[in-house]
Amino acid sequence: MIWRKIVVVLVRIFLVLSPVKGYHRERIPEGACIICPNHVALRDPFCVQLAAGSKEFFRYMAKSRYYDAPIVGPFIRSVGAFRVDPEKGYVSAIREAMRLLKNGEKVCMFPEGTRNKTGEDMEGKAGAAMIAARMNVPVVPVKIENSTKFFRIVRVTFGEPMQIEMAPRGAGNEAYHEAAQRIMEAIRAL
């Protein structure tokens, strides 16, 4: 717990050139949920965490190349990141996310699955929607603005929680892909 507070202070110092302002954090439900922000910059997880306030703590999926990196890796692991290796598949990361949610934790997943470097609308991946439905936890859409620019306020807006229904038998990935698109639309609408 002390280490988390130290990391938050370090992140605030790092982000002093771009203060983070959170809006509607009261929309974050108590207990387990999936936080789903758009993703445009490497510092987005830190911006979301700061915007949520010190009472909240999110766990993040981090790509193995960052999770295992010599300098960045220990830092992101210390703030609750867990590993996802796109080349080996997502099964272990999905299991870990489900375990964390079962324990009442909040998991932050970027529904695009990667950073959006173009600014064009991207499709969401089915993972967050599928996990939310299976675990029966709400999804909180989050919009991050200005995180790629320094000397500007980074705005992080939390949306109304959404409930994702289990896909009917036989609908599978298609139904979760449609739910992911609804999450992306909710993010864009903020």
XYZ file of C-alpha atoms in Angstrom:
190
model
C 0.000 0.000 0.000
C 2.827 2.428 0.817
C 4.526 1.615 -2.492
C 1.307 2.461 -4.372
C 1.164 5.870 -2.680
C 4.807 6.521 -3.569
C 4.135 5.546 -7.186
C 1.104 7.867 -7.327
C 3.286 10.747 -6.110
C 5.950 9.896 -8.707
C 3.346 9.752 -11.459
C 1.929 13.121 -10.383
C 5.423 14.607 -10.572
C 5.955 13.018 -13.993
C 2.627 14.375 -15.212
C 3.133 17.870 -13.779
C 3.554 19.135 -17.335
C 0.074 17.821 -18.114
C -2.223 17.847 -15.095
C -4.963 15.219 -15.041
C -8.547 16.259 -14.380
C -11.156 13.568 -13.667
C -14.863 14.014 -14.354
C -17.774 11.959 -12.976
C -15.688 9.610 -10.864
C -18.823 9.039 -8.782
C -19.951 6.794 -11.671
C -17.326 4.204 -10.728
C -19.336 1.495 -8.947
C -18.378 -0.144 -5.690
C -16.808 -3.574 -6.067
C -15.713 -5.389 -9.180
C -16.075 -3.742 -12.574
C -14.191 -3.320 -15.823
C -12.916 0.166 -16.637
C -12.767 0.639 -20.439
C -10.945 3.762 -21.659
C -9.849 4.688 -25.149
C -6.084 4.337 -25.594
C -3.859 6.842 -27.390
C -0.724 7.245 -25.251
C 1.533 5.066 -23.115
C 0.679 7.125 -20.059
C -3.086 6.498 -20.328
C -3.216 3.916 -17.480
C -1.588 6.417 -15.129
C -3.942 9.199 -16.254
C -6.998 7.010 -15.619
C -5.711 6.008 -12.189
C -5.020 9.605 -11.163
C -8.393 10.788 -12.492
C -10.204 8.145 -10.428
C -8.744 9.463 -7.184
C -6.802 7.850 -4.393
C -9.729 5.739 -3.122
C -9.760 3.638 -6.284
C -7.168 1.142 -7.451
C -7.284 -0.488 -10.857
C -5.464 -3.534 -12.178
C -4.229 -3.259 -15.770
C -3.462 -5.634 -18.586
C 0.011 -4.800 -19.907
C 1.555 -6.193 -23.058
C 4.497 -8.468 -22.352
C 6.943 -6.135 -24.123
C 6.207 -3.458 -21.498
C 5.618 -5.834 -18.591
C 9.026 -7.473 -19.124
C 10.945 -4.277 -20.010
C 13.913 -3.541 -17.716
C 12.896 -0.037 -16.556
C 9.187 0.214 -17.275
C 8.352 -3.360 -16.237
C 9.057 -3.168 -12.496
C 7.267 0.169 -12.353
C 4.056 -1.002 -14.020
C 4.060 -4.289 -12.112
C 4.267 -2.325 -8.863
C 1.080 -0.439 -9.728
C -0.924 -3.572 -10.385
C -0.329 -4.480 -14.018
C -0.597 -8.096 -15.096
C 0.873 -9.648 -18.215
C -0.777 -10.293 -21.544
C 1.247 -11.828 -24.360
C -0.542 -11.321 -27.703
C 1.830 -13.727 -29.464
C 1.047 -16.610 -27.083
C -2.663 -15.881 -26.760
C -4.878 -14.235 -24.221
C -6.089 -17.194 -22.165
C -3.855 -16.610 -19.126
C -4.593 -12.858 -19.105
C -8.341 -13.524 -19.343
C -8.123 -15.998 -16.452
C -6.189 -13.470 -14.370
C -8.723 -10.712 -15.117
C -11.562 -13.040 -14.124
C -9.753 -14.042 -10.917
C -9.253 -10.378 -9.980
C -12.898 -9.540 -10.693
C -14.031 -12.541 -8.652
C -11.998 -11.096 -5.763
C -13.879 -7.801 -6.075
C -11.132 -5.828 -7.823
C -11.471 -3.350 -10.662
C -9.758 -4.240 -13.933
C -8.861 -1.665 -16.575
C -8.897 -2.974 -20.142
C -8.415 -0.893 -23.263
C -11.110 -2.217 -25.614
C -9.156 -1.326 -28.767
C -6.503 -3.792 -27.616
C -3.669 -1.413 -28.534
C -2.884 2.280 -28.731
C -4.761 4.236 -31.355
C -1.943 6.185 -33.001
C -4.035 7.583 -35.864
C -6.944 9.170 -34.014
C -9.374 7.390 -36.342
C -12.198 5.398 -34.765
C -11.082 1.848 -34.031
C -13.192 -1.224 -33.482
C -13.278 -2.688 -30.025
C -12.094 -6.219 -29.316
C -14.553 -8.701 -27.797
C -12.447 -9.502 -24.682
C -13.710 -6.894 -22.213
C -17.349 -7.484 -23.184
C -16.990 -11.258 -22.904
C -15.291 -11.070 -19.501
C -17.872 -8.564 -18.192
C -20.740 -10.826 -19.291
C -19.217 -14.009 -17.877
C -18.354 -12.374 -14.563
C -21.618 -10.357 -14.447
C -19.808 -7.092 -13.679
C -20.498 -3.638 -15.118
C -18.315 -1.920 -17.702
C -17.461 1.748 -17.181
C -16.669 3.515 -20.470
C -13.972 6.182 -20.078
C -12.840 8.878 -22.472
C -9.288 10.225 -22.255
C -8.526 13.504 -24.034
C -5.179 15.270 -24.589
C -2.965 12.509 -23.182
C -0.624 12.738 -26.181
C 0.013 16.443 -25.614
C 2.167 18.031 -22.961
C 1.365 21.381 -21.354
C -2.380 20.689 -21.666
C -4.826 19.360 -19.150
C -5.565 15.674 -19.678
C -9.318 15.198 -19.303
C -10.600 11.810 -18.179
C -14.379 11.378 -18.170
C -16.046 8.345 -16.591
C -19.310 7.240 -18.211
C -22.370 5.511 -16.833
C -21.780 1.827 -16.039
C -23.100 -0.606 -18.669
C -24.210 -4.179 -18.115
C -23.219 -6.684 -20.819
C -25.526 -9.674 -21.188
C -24.271 -13.209 -21.770
C -24.385 -14.113 -25.444
C -27.139 -16.549 -26.382
C -25.973 -20.065 -27.117
C -24.392 -20.159 -30.555
C -23.963 -16.360 -30.855
C -20.520 -16.364 -29.190
C -17.899 -13.949 -30.455
C -20.238 -12.062 -32.779
C -22.472 -10.992 -29.870
C -19.461 -9.925 -27.782
C -17.997 -8.072 -30.750
C -21.279 -6.138 -31.049
C -21.151 -5.395 -27.297
C -17.567 -4.140 -27.736
C -18.812 -1.746 -30.417
C -21.449 -0.444 -27.974
C -18.674 0.162 -25.440
C -16.648 2.063 -28.053
C -19.710 4.147 -28.988
C -20.275 4.983 -25.296
C -16.637 6.107 -25.017
C -16.916 8.326 -28.119
C -20.173 9.843 -26.812
C -18.556 11.113 -23.591
